Coordinates of C-alpha atoms in Angstrom, one line a residue:
M22 CA -52.3 -25.3 -24.1
S23 CA -49.0 -27.2 -24.4
R24 CA -46.7 -27.7 -21.5
V25 CA -44.1 -25.4 -23.1
L26 CA -46.6 -22.5 -23.2
V27 CA -47.6 -23.2 -19.6
R28 CA -44.0 -23.2 -18.5
R29 CA -43.3 -20.1 -20.4
A30 CA -46.2 -18.3 -18.9
C31 CA -45.1 -19.4 -15.4
N32 CA -41.5 -18.2 -16.0
T33 CA -42.7 -14.8 -17.0
M34 CA -44.1 -14.4 -13.5
L35 CA -40.8 -15.0 -11.7
P36 CA -39.2 -12.0 -10.1
V37 CA -36.0 -12.3 -12.1
H38 CA -38.0 -11.9 -15.4
R39 CA -39.3 -8.6 -14.2
L40 CA -35.8 -7.1 -14.1
P41 CA -35.0 -4.7 -16.9
P42 CA -32.6 -6.1 -19.6
E43 CA -29.9 -3.7 -18.5
I44 CA -29.9 -5.2 -15.0
L45 CA -30.0 -8.8 -16.3
T46 CA -27.1 -7.9 -18.6
R47 CA -25.0 -6.7 -15.7
I48 CA -25.8 -9.8 -13.7
F49 CA -25.0 -12.1 -16.6
Y50 CA -21.6 -10.3 -17.1
Y51 CA -20.4 -11.4 -13.7
A52 CA -21.8 -15.0 -14.0
P53 CA -19.2 -16.7 -16.3
E54 CA -15.9 -18.1 -15.0
S55 CA -12.6 -16.7 -16.2
S56 CA -11.2 -18.5 -19.2
I57 CA -7.7 -17.9 -17.9
P58 CA -6.6 -19.1 -14.4
R59 CA -5.6 -16.1 -12.3
D60 CA -2.2 -17.7 -11.4
K61 CA -1.3 -17.6 -15.0
V62 CA -1.5 -13.8 -15.2
I63 CA -1.0 -12.9 -11.5
W64 CA -4.0 -10.5 -11.3
I65 CA -7.7 -11.2 -12.0
P66 CA -8.4 -11.1 -15.8
T67 CA -11.7 -9.9 -17.2
I68 CA -11.9 -12.3 -20.0
F69 CA -14.4 -15.1 -19.4
R70 CA -15.6 -18.4 -20.8
M71 CA -18.1 -18.0 -23.7
K72 CA -19.6 -21.4 -23.1
D73 CA -21.0 -20.1 -19.8
V74 CA -22.7 -17.3 -21.8
I75 CA -24.2 -19.9 -24.1
V76 CA -25.6 -21.8 -21.1
L77 CA -27.3 -18.6 -19.9
A78 CA -28.9 -18.1 -23.3
A79 CA -30.2 -21.7 -23.2
V80 CA -32.3 -21.2 -20.0
C81 CA -35.3 -19.5 -21.7
R82 CA -36.3 -17.4 -24.6
H83 CA -36.2 -14.2 -22.6
W84 CA -32.7 -14.8 -21.4
R85 CA -31.7 -15.7 -24.9
D86 CA -32.9 -12.4 -26.2
V87 CA -31.1 -10.5 -23.5
V88 CA -27.8 -12.4 -24.1
I89 CA -27.9 -12.0 -27.9
G90 CA -28.7 -8.3 -27.7
A91 CA -26.0 -7.4 -25.1
A92 CA -22.8 -6.7 -26.9
I93 CA -20.8 -6.7 -23.7
L94 CA -21.6 -10.4 -23.1
W95 CA -19.7 -11.1 -26.3
S96 CA -16.6 -9.1 -25.5
S97 CA -14.4 -12.1 -24.6
V98 CA -12.6 -13.6 -27.6
N99 CA -10.9 -16.8 -26.7
R100 CA -10.3 -18.1 -30.3
P101 CA -9.7 -15.2 -32.6
V102 CA -9.1 -17.6 -35.6
A103 CA -12.8 -18.6 -35.4
S104 CA -14.6 -15.5 -34.3
G105 CA -16.8 -14.5 -37.3
G106 CA -20.4 -14.1 -36.0
H107 CA -18.9 -13.4 -32.5
M108 CA -17.4 -10.1 -33.7
K109 CA -20.8 -8.9 -35.1
R110 CA -22.5 -9.4 -31.7
S111 CA -19.8 -7.6 -29.8
S112 CA -19.9 -4.5 -32.1
G113 CA -19.3 -1.3 -30.3
V114 CA -17.6 -2.6 -27.1
G115 CA -14.0 -3.2 -26.1
L116 CA -12.6 -6.7 -26.5
N117 CA -10.8 -9.0 -24.1
C118 CA -8.8 -11.4 -26.2
Q119 CA -6.7 -14.5 -25.7
L120 CA -4.2 -15.7 -28.2
S121 CA -3.3 -19.4 -27.4
K122 CA -1.0 -22.0 -28.8
E123 CA -2.8 -22.6 -32.1
L124 CA 0.1 -23.6 -34.4
G125 CA 0.2 -23.5 -38.2
D126 CA 1.0 -20.8 -40.8
N127 CA -2.6 -20.4 -41.7
N128 CA -3.6 -19.7 -38.1
M129 CA -0.8 -17.2 -37.7
L130 CA -2.0 -15.3 -40.8
R131 CA -5.5 -15.2 -39.4
L132 CA -4.2 -14.0 -36.0
T133 CA -2.4 -11.2 -37.7
E134 CA -5.5 -10.3 -39.7
F135 CA -7.6 -10.3 -36.5
L136 CA -5.2 -8.0 -34.6
T137 CA -4.9 -5.6 -37.6
N138 CA -8.6 -5.4 -38.1
N139 CA -9.8 -5.3 -34.4
G140 CA -6.7 -4.1 -32.5
R141 CA -8.2 -0.7 -31.9
R142 CA -11.0 -2.3 -29.9
I143 CA -8.9 -4.5 -27.7
R144 CA -8.9 -3.7 -24.0
E145 CA -7.2 -6.8 -22.7
L146 CA -4.7 -8.9 -24.7
H147 CA -3.5 -12.2 -23.2
V148 CA -0.8 -14.1 -25.2
M149 CA -0.8 -17.6 -23.7
G150 CA 2.2 -19.6 -24.7
P151 CA 4.1 -22.1 -22.6
D152 CA 5.0 -21.3 -19.0
R153 CA 8.2 -23.4 -18.9
S154 CA 9.1 -24.9 -22.2
P155 CA 10.7 -22.8 -25.0
P156 CA 8.6 -19.8 -26.0
L157 CA 6.5 -19.8 -29.2
S158 CA 6.4 -17.3 -32.0
F159 CA 3.2 -15.2 -32.2
P160 CA 2.5 -12.6 -34.9
L161 CA 2.8 -9.7 -32.5
H162 CA 5.3 -7.6 -34.4
E163 CA 3.7 -7.9 -37.8
A164 CA 0.3 -6.8 -36.6
Q165 CA 0.1 -3.0 -36.7
F166 CA -2.9 -1.4 -34.9
D167 CA -3.9 1.6 -32.8
A168 CA -3.5 0.4 -29.1
K169 CA -5.0 3.5 -27.4
K170 CA -7.7 1.4 -25.7
L171 CA -5.3 -1.4 -24.7
E172 CA -5.2 -1.5 -20.8
V173 CA -4.0 -5.0 -20.0
V174 CA -1.2 -7.1 -21.7
S175 CA -0.1 -10.6 -20.6
L176 CA 2.8 -12.0 -22.6
I177 CA 3.3 -15.6 -21.5
G178 CA 5.8 -17.8 -23.4
S179 CA 6.3 -15.6 -26.5
S180 CA 9.5 -15.3 -28.5
T181 CA 8.5 -12.1 -30.2
T182 CA 8.1 -8.5 -29.1
P183 CA 4.8 -6.8 -29.8
G184 CA 5.1 -3.9 -32.2
L185 CA 3.0 -1.8 -29.8
F186 CA 5.9 -1.9 -27.2
E187 CA 7.7 0.6 -29.5
A188 CA 4.9 3.2 -29.1
P189 CA 6.0 6.4 -27.5
V190 CA 3.0 6.3 -25.1
L191 CA 1.0 3.3 -23.9
N192 CA -2.1 3.5 -21.8
L193 CA -1.5 0.2 -20.1
H194 CA -2.7 -0.3 -16.6
R195 CA -1.3 -3.8 -16.2
L196 CA 1.6 -5.6 -17.8
V197 CA 2.7 -9.2 -17.3
I198 CA 5.7 -10.8 -19.1
S199 CA 6.7 -14.3 -18.3
N200 CA 8.9 -16.9 -19.9
S201 CA 9.4 -14.7 -22.9
E202 CA 12.1 -13.3 -25.0
S203 CA 10.4 -10.1 -25.5
K204 CA 12.0 -6.7 -25.0
L205 CA 10.4 -4.3 -22.6
P206 CA 8.2 -1.3 -23.7
T207 CA 10.2 1.8 -24.5
G208 CA 7.6 4.5 -24.2
Q209 CA 5.9 6.3 -21.3
L210 CA 3.7 4.2 -19.0
A211 CA 2.0 6.9 -17.0
Q212 CA -1.1 4.8 -16.3
L213 CA 0.7 1.5 -15.4
T214 CA -0.3 0.3 -11.9
Q215 CA 0.6 -3.4 -11.9
L216 CA 3.8 -5.0 -13.3
C217 CA 5.1 -8.6 -13.4
L218 CA 8.3 -9.7 -15.0
S219 CA 9.0 -13.4 -14.6
K220 CA 11.7 -15.6 -15.9
I221 CA 12.9 -13.2 -18.6
E222 CA 16.6 -13.9 -19.5
T223 CA 17.0 -11.3 -22.2
I224 CA 16.8 -8.1 -20.0
H225 CA 19.2 -6.5 -17.5
I226 CA 18.7 -4.5 -14.3
T227 CA 19.2 -1.2 -16.2
E228 CA 16.3 -2.0 -18.5
V229 CA 14.1 -2.8 -15.6
L230 CA 15.1 0.4 -13.8
E231 CA 14.4 2.4 -17.0
L232 CA 10.9 0.9 -17.2
L233 CA 10.2 1.7 -13.6
S234 CA 11.3 5.3 -14.1
R235 CA 8.7 5.7 -16.8
A236 CA 5.9 4.2 -14.7
P237 CA 5.3 6.6 -11.8
S238 CA 1.8 5.3 -11.0
L239 CA 3.0 1.7 -10.1
Q240 CA 1.3 0.2 -7.1
D241 CA 2.2 -3.5 -7.4
V242 CA 5.5 -4.9 -8.8
H243 CA 6.3 -8.7 -8.9
L244 CA 9.8 -9.7 -10.2
V245 CA 10.8 -13.3 -10.5
D246 CA 14.2 -14.4 -11.8
S247 CA 14.4 -11.4 -14.2
L248 CA 17.3 -9.3 -12.8
R249 CA 20.3 -10.0 -14.9
K250 CA 23.4 -8.1 -13.8
D251 CA 24.8 -5.5 -16.2
E252 CA 28.2 -6.1 -17.7
E253 CA 29.4 -3.0 -15.9
D254 CA 28.3 -1.8 -12.5
G255 CA 26.8 1.6 -12.0
L256 CA 25.3 2.0 -15.5
Y257 CA 22.2 3.6 -14.1
R258 CA 22.8 7.0 -12.4
E259 CA 19.4 8.3 -11.2
N260 CA 17.3 7.4 -8.2
I261 CA 13.7 6.5 -9.0
P262 CA 10.9 7.7 -6.8
L263 CA 7.9 5.3 -6.6
R264 CA 5.6 7.3 -4.4
N265 CA 2.5 5.2 -5.2
L266 CA 4.1 1.7 -4.8
R267 CA 2.2 -0.4 -2.3
R268 CA 3.7 -3.9 -2.7
L269 CA 7.1 -5.0 -4.1
S270 CA 7.8 -8.8 -4.4
I271 CA 11.2 -10.1 -5.6
R272 CA 12.4 -13.6 -6.1
E273 CA 16.0 -14.2 -7.2
N274 CA 18.8 -16.8 -6.8
D275 CA 21.4 -14.1 -6.5
P276 CA 21.2 -11.4 -3.8
V277 CA 23.5 -9.0 -5.7
P278 CA 21.0 -7.8 -8.3
I279 CA 18.4 -7.5 -5.6
F280 CA 20.6 -5.1 -3.7
S281 CA 21.5 -3.2 -6.9
L282 CA 17.9 -2.7 -7.9
L283 CA 16.7 -1.6 -4.4
S284 CA 19.6 0.8 -4.0
Y285 CA 18.1 3.0 -6.8
L286 CA 14.5 3.0 -5.6
L287 CA 13.1 5.8 -3.4
L288 CA 10.2 4.1 -1.6
E289 CA 7.6 5.5 0.8
P290 CA 7.1 4.2 4.4
S291 CA 3.8 2.7 3.3
T292 CA 5.5 0.3 0.8
A293 CA 5.7 -3.4 1.8
L294 CA 8.6 -5.5 0.6
R295 CA 8.9 -9.3 0.1
I296 CA 12.1 -10.9 -1.0
R297 CA 12.6 -14.6 -1.6
Y298 CA 16.1 -15.8 -2.0
G299 CA 16.2 -18.9 -4.2
Y300 CA 18.2 -22.1 -4.0
S301 CA 21.8 -20.8 -4.4
R302 CA 25.0 -20.9 -2.4
A303 CA 25.2 -17.2 -2.9
C304 CA 22.1 -16.7 -0.8
Q305 CA 23.5 -17.0 2.7
L306 CA 21.8 -15.4 5.7
S307 CA 25.1 -14.3 7.3
T308 CA 26.1 -12.2 4.2
S309 CA 22.7 -10.9 3.3
K310 CA 22.3 -7.2 3.3
L311 CA 19.7 -4.6 2.2
P312 CA 20.6 -1.1 1.1
S313 CA 20.1 2.1 3.2
S314 CA 17.6 3.3 0.6
L315 CA 15.1 1.1 2.5
F316 CA 15.3 3.3 5.6
P317 CA 11.8 4.8 5.1
I318 CA 10.4 1.3 5.4
S319 CA 12.8 -0.4 7.8
E320 CA 13.5 2.3 10.3
P321 CA 9.9 2.4 11.7
I322 CA 9.9 -1.4 12.2
L323 CA 9.0 -2.2 15.8
R324 CA 8.5 -6.0 15.7
I325 CA 10.4 -8.8 14.1
S326 CA 9.4 -12.5 13.8
I327 CA 11.9 -15.2 12.8
I328 CA 10.0 -18.3 11.6
R329 CA 11.1 -21.8 10.8
R330 CA 8.3 -23.2 8.6
G331 CA 8.4 -25.9 6.0
I332 CA 11.8 -25.9 4.4
S333 CA 12.5 -22.2 4.9
L334 CA 13.7 -19.6 7.4
K335 CA 11.8 -16.3 7.3
F336 CA 12.3 -12.9 8.8
I337 CA 9.3 -10.6 9.0
G338 CA 9.6 -7.1 10.3
A339 CA 6.5 -4.9 10.8
S340 CA 5.9 -1.2 11.3
P341 CA 2.6 0.5 11.9
T342 CA 2.2 1.1 8.1
S343 CA 4.2 -1.5 6.2
G344 CA 6.8 -4.3 6.6
I345 CA 9.7 -6.3 5.2
R346 CA 9.5 -10.1 4.6
L347 CA 12.7 -12.0 3.8
E348 CA 12.9 -15.8 3.1
W349 CA 15.7 -18.3 2.7
L350 CA 15.8 -22.0 2.0
I351 CA 16.7 -24.4 4.9
T352 CA 20.0 -24.9 3.1
Y353 CA 21.6 -21.9 4.7
R354 CA 24.9 -22.8 6.4
E355 CA 23.7 -23.6 9.9
D356 CA 27.3 -23.8 11.1
A357 CA 28.0 -20.2 10.0
H358 CA 28.1 -17.8 12.9
L359 CA 26.0 -14.7 12.3
P360 CA 27.7 -11.3 12.6
S361 CA 26.6 -9.0 15.4
S362 CA 25.3 -6.6 12.7
I363 CA 22.9 -9.1 11.1
Y364 CA 19.7 -7.3 12.2
A365 CA 21.1 -3.9 10.9
Q366 CA 22.0 -5.7 7.6
L367 CA 18.5 -7.0 7.1
F368 CA 16.5 -4.1 8.6
P369 CA 18.6 -0.9 8.1
G370 CA 18.0 1.6 10.8
A371 CA 15.4 -0.4 12.7
N372 CA 15.2 -0.4 16.5
P373 CA 12.6 -3.1 17.3
H374 CA 11.3 -3.6 20.8
Q375 CA 10.0 -7.1 20.2
V376 CA 11.6 -10.2 18.5
S377 CA 9.8 -13.6 18.1
L378 CA 11.3 -17.0 17.5
I379 CA 8.5 -19.2 15.9
W380 CA 8.6 -22.8 15.0
A381 CA 5.7 -23.7 12.7
D382 CA 6.4 -27.3 11.9
S383 CA 9.7 -27.5 10.0
Y384 CA 12.1 -30.3 9.2
S385 CA 14.6 -28.7 11.5
K386 CA 14.3 -26.7 14.7
S387 CA 17.8 -25.3 14.4
L388 CA 18.5 -21.6 14.2
P389 CA 21.8 -20.1 13.1
S390 CA 24.3 -19.5 15.9
G391 CA 24.5 -15.9 17.2
L392 CA 20.9 -15.1 16.3
V393 CA 19.9 -14.2 19.9
R394 CA 23.3 -12.7 20.9
A395 CA 23.0 -10.3 18.0
L396 CA 19.6 -8.9 19.1
P397 CA 19.5 -5.1 19.0
E398 CA 19.8 -3.3 22.3
S399 CA 16.4 -1.8 21.7
V400 CA 14.7 -5.2 22.3
T401 CA 12.8 -5.5 25.6
T402 CA 10.5 -8.4 24.8
L403 CA 11.4 -11.8 23.4
V404 CA 8.7 -14.2 22.3
T405 CA 9.7 -17.8 21.7
S406 CA 8.3 -21.2 20.9
T407 CA 9.2 -23.9 23.5
A408 CA 11.2 -25.6 20.8
Y409 CA 13.8 -22.8 21.1
L410 CA 14.2 -22.7 24.9
E411 CA 17.3 -24.9 24.7
F412 CA 18.7 -22.7 21.9
L413 CA 18.2 -19.6 24.1
M414 CA 20.1 -21.3 27.0
S415 CA 23.0 -22.0 24.6
E416 CA 23.0 -18.4 23.3
F417 CA 23.0 -16.8 26.7
E418 CA 25.6 -19.0 28.3
V419 CA 28.3 -18.1 25.8
E420 CA 30.7 -15.6 27.4
D421 CA 31.8 -12.7 25.2
P422 CA 35.6 -12.0 25.5
T423 CA 34.8 -8.3 25.3
G424 CA 32.3 -8.5 28.2
H425 CA 29.4 -7.5 26.0
V426 CA 26.0 -8.6 27.4
P427 CA 23.6 -9.7 24.7
C428 CA 20.3 -7.9 24.6
H429 CA 21.1 -5.7 27.6
N430 CA 17.5 -4.3 27.9
L431 CA 15.6 -7.6 27.6
S432 CA 13.1 -7.7 30.5
T433 CA 10.2 -9.9 29.3
I434 CA 10.0 -13.4 27.7
H435 CA 6.8 -14.8 26.3
V436 CA 6.9 -18.6 26.1
L437 CA 4.5 -20.1 23.5
I438 CA 3.2 -23.5 24.6
D439 CA 1.4 -25.6 22.0
R440 CA -0.9 -27.9 24.0
Q441 CA -1.5 -30.2 21.0
R442 CA 2.2 -31.0 20.3
S443 CA 4.1 -30.2 23.5
R444 CA 5.8 -33.6 23.2
V445 CA 7.2 -32.7 19.8
D446 CA 8.2 -29.1 20.8
L447 CA 9.4 -29.6 24.3
A448 CA 8.0 -31.7 27.2
L449 CA 5.9 -29.7 29.6
S450 CA 8.1 -30.9 32.5
K451 CA 11.1 -29.1 31.0
I452 CA 9.6 -25.7 30.3
C453 CA 9.9 -24.2 33.8
P454 CA 13.3 -25.7 34.6
F455 CA 14.7 -24.3 31.3
M456 CA 13.2 -20.9 32.0
T457 CA 14.6 -20.9 35.5
T458 CA 18.0 -21.6 34.1
I459 CA 17.6 -18.7 31.5
A460 CA 16.5 -16.4 34.3
G461 CA 19.7 -17.3 36.3
Q462 CA 21.9 -16.7 33.3
R463 CA 20.4 -13.2 32.8
A464 CA 20.8 -12.4 36.5
K465 CA 24.4 -13.6 36.4
L466 CA 25.0 -11.2 33.5
G467 CA 23.6 -8.3 35.5
C468 CA 20.4 -8.0 33.4
P469 CA 17.7 -9.9 35.3
L470 CA 14.4 -10.8 33.7
E471 CA 11.4 -9.0 35.3
R472 CA 8.5 -10.9 33.7
I473 CA 7.8 -14.3 32.2
V474 CA 4.5 -14.9 30.4
L475 CA 3.5 -18.5 29.8
T476 CA 1.2 -18.4 26.7
S477 CA -0.7 -21.6 25.9
F478 CA -2.8 -22.2 22.8
N479 CA -4.5 -25.1 20.9
N480 CA -6.0 -26.4 24.2
E481 CA -8.9 -28.1 22.6
D482 CA -9.4 -30.4 25.6
G483 CA -9.7 -27.6 28.1
E484 CA -7.2 -29.1 30.5
K485 CA -5.6 -26.9 33.0
L486 CA -1.9 -26.1 32.3
K487 CA 0.3 -27.9 34.9
L488 CA 4.0 -27.2 34.8
A489 CA 6.6 -28.8 37.0
G490 CA 9.0 -26.4 38.6
I491 CA 6.7 -23.4 38.5
N492 CA 7.4 -22.4 42.1
A493 CA 11.2 -22.3 41.4
L494 CA 10.5 -20.1 38.4
K495 CA 8.4 -17.7 40.5
R496 CA 11.3 -17.3 42.9
A497 CA 13.7 -16.5 40.0
V498 CA 11.5 -13.9 38.3
K499 CA 9.4 -11.1 39.8
I500 CA 6.3 -11.7 37.7
V501 CA 5.1 -15.0 36.2
E502 CA 1.8 -14.8 34.2
H503 CA -0.3 -17.1 32.2
E504 CA -2.3 -16.3 29.0
A505 CA -4.4 -18.6 26.9
Y506 CA -5.4 -18.4 23.2
S507 CA -7.3 -20.6 20.9
E508 CA -4.4 -20.6 18.4
L509 CA -0.9 -19.4 18.0
P510 CA -0.8 -15.6 18.5
I511 CA 0.2 -13.7 15.4
M512 CA 2.5 -10.7 15.4
E513 CA 0.6 -7.4 14.9
M514 CA 1.0 -6.2 11.3
P515 CA -0.7 -3.6 9.1
P516 CA -3.3 -4.5 6.5
I517 CA -0.9 -4.2 3.6
C518 CA 0.9 -7.3 5.1
T519 CA -2.1 -9.3 6.3
A520 CA -4.4 -8.9 3.3
G521 CA -3.6 -11.5 0.7
D522 CA -3.8 -11.0 -3.1
G523 CA -3.5 -14.3 -4.9
T524 CA -0.4 -16.4 -4.8
W525 CA 2.0 -13.6 -5.7
W526 CA 1.2 -11.8 -2.4
P527 CA -0.1 -14.3 0.2
S528 CA -1.2 -13.0 3.6
W529 CA 1.9 -12.9 5.9
T530 CA -0.2 -14.3 8.7
D531 CA -0.1 -17.7 6.9
Q532 CA 3.4 -18.1 8.2
W533 CA 2.1 -18.6 11.8
R534 CA 0.0 -21.5 10.6
D535 CA 1.2 -25.1 11.0
A536 CA 2.6 -26.2 7.7
G537 CA 1.4 -29.8 8.4
P538 CA 1.5 -32.3 5.6
D539 CA 2.1 -29.5 3.0
V540 CA 5.5 -28.8 4.6
L541 CA 7.3 -29.3 1.2
A542 CA 4.9 -27.1 -0.7
D543 CA 5.6 -24.1 1.6
W544 CA 8.4 -22.8 -0.5
A545 CA 7.2 -23.6 -4.0
H546 CA 3.4 -22.8 -3.7
S547 CA 3.3 -19.1 -4.5
D548 CA 5.4 -19.5 -7.7
F549 CA 3.8 -22.8 -8.9
S550 CA 1.9 -21.3 -11.7
L551 CA 5.1 -19.7 -13.1
Y552 CA 6.8 -23.1 -13.2
S553 CA 4.3 -25.4 -14.8
D554 CA 2.9 -25.8 -18.3
E555 CA -0.7 -26.3 -17.3
E556 CA -2.9 -25.2 -20.2
S557 CA -5.2 -22.3 -19.8
N558 CA -8.8 -23.0 -20.6
P559 CA -9.8 -21.4 -23.9
D560 CA -13.1 -22.4 -25.3
S561 CA -14.9 -22.1 -28.6
D562 CA -16.6 -18.8 -29.3

């Protein structure tokens, strides 16, 4: 008996070979890697690399028979222009297709023929042109086909509008359009749950609003540099209820179209909102404002954290069910005095009881003047990194000509002491003297502090915290306590904020993490894929 026959006989005894072909097929379906990086299309695509399927078929004769006989394992079409035998093996199942940058008139004709002949079977269609350079022309308008089974469309770097966008009804569940000159779908999108519009210069806010009004099932919306102002204000007249929307992420260089868009949306208290203001002189913190339409989200906010991390300044407000996250570049005018209404402008109707000032390794420790003096009267607890104790002193010592006492109800201050970098933040010897001064300032204003909590973290050496001037601080405040944590305590937030979903929606808890050597990447990371021309990974079928 040859070695091959012996090996084959032994292989048939393995537990995996006793599984029914249906079970093996299901296992094999999840084995290949995706042929398109997730960052390219925002959400996880189903299309996979066929070369991984070929590897499975090469393991043994039994696996080969299973692979060849399972049509679903041949459902990914990465090169439609060379898919002859491939299409026969996938007969009877829906297709996940990728159209990549294969130039030439002959290839364009073959792509058109492929879409016309097989369009009725396509479930996912990913048009992968350039991310950043000028869009390419794909034969999307010429190909006419029945798109009833089409659930996912990704249109990256295309200069043409698919003919199917003119259909009165589309069954799309997910739509991604990036760096394209395409028009938006004009029909009903009752099944659409995920939408991304990125770097589209040919559409206006009104068109985006009209699309949203036809997609009542939307759960996730990601908008990046795609809100062009209309020539005339107020062209859209109706409010749009988005009762199923869970997450809304917007990045724009101009705050005006953001305000315009949000003012028409009727959102639920469970919707979480993230806004990133780009590099623009128009995006100033002191003049930033959100519309009153956000009351359902902002009014229940109980906690607000202000974080200097990397090259940005971030405001994060959290309620029991959702939150609002706002981000600016470090280039905001640090000499501009914030208005007393700044918190009402950013979080309409909110009455937070806790505000935190967090320094998570930034190029600058500075905060805009007036940030503490503008704290809402509802705030009773202030949490601060030691890096901002001197800033607090300067804020509290300013005398208001009207006699107004900032943060009248403030009674507790938590001081966050990083044991690993206390020399960078503030010397340990200065913490208690600074806090004693702040306690004296508050007492002088007639609003004495009742409680100071010294919160240390990152104490890897286990050394006992020793602070000079602790006795003087205990005489100035009724209660002085100490708490210890292994790492920087994070503000309490609901799961919609803490659960990350790729780079478009990172976990908000990441902002409490030290930026470290990646301080420059903090701002650009989550949009990196939308600003590079990295190729996707199509492989031969």
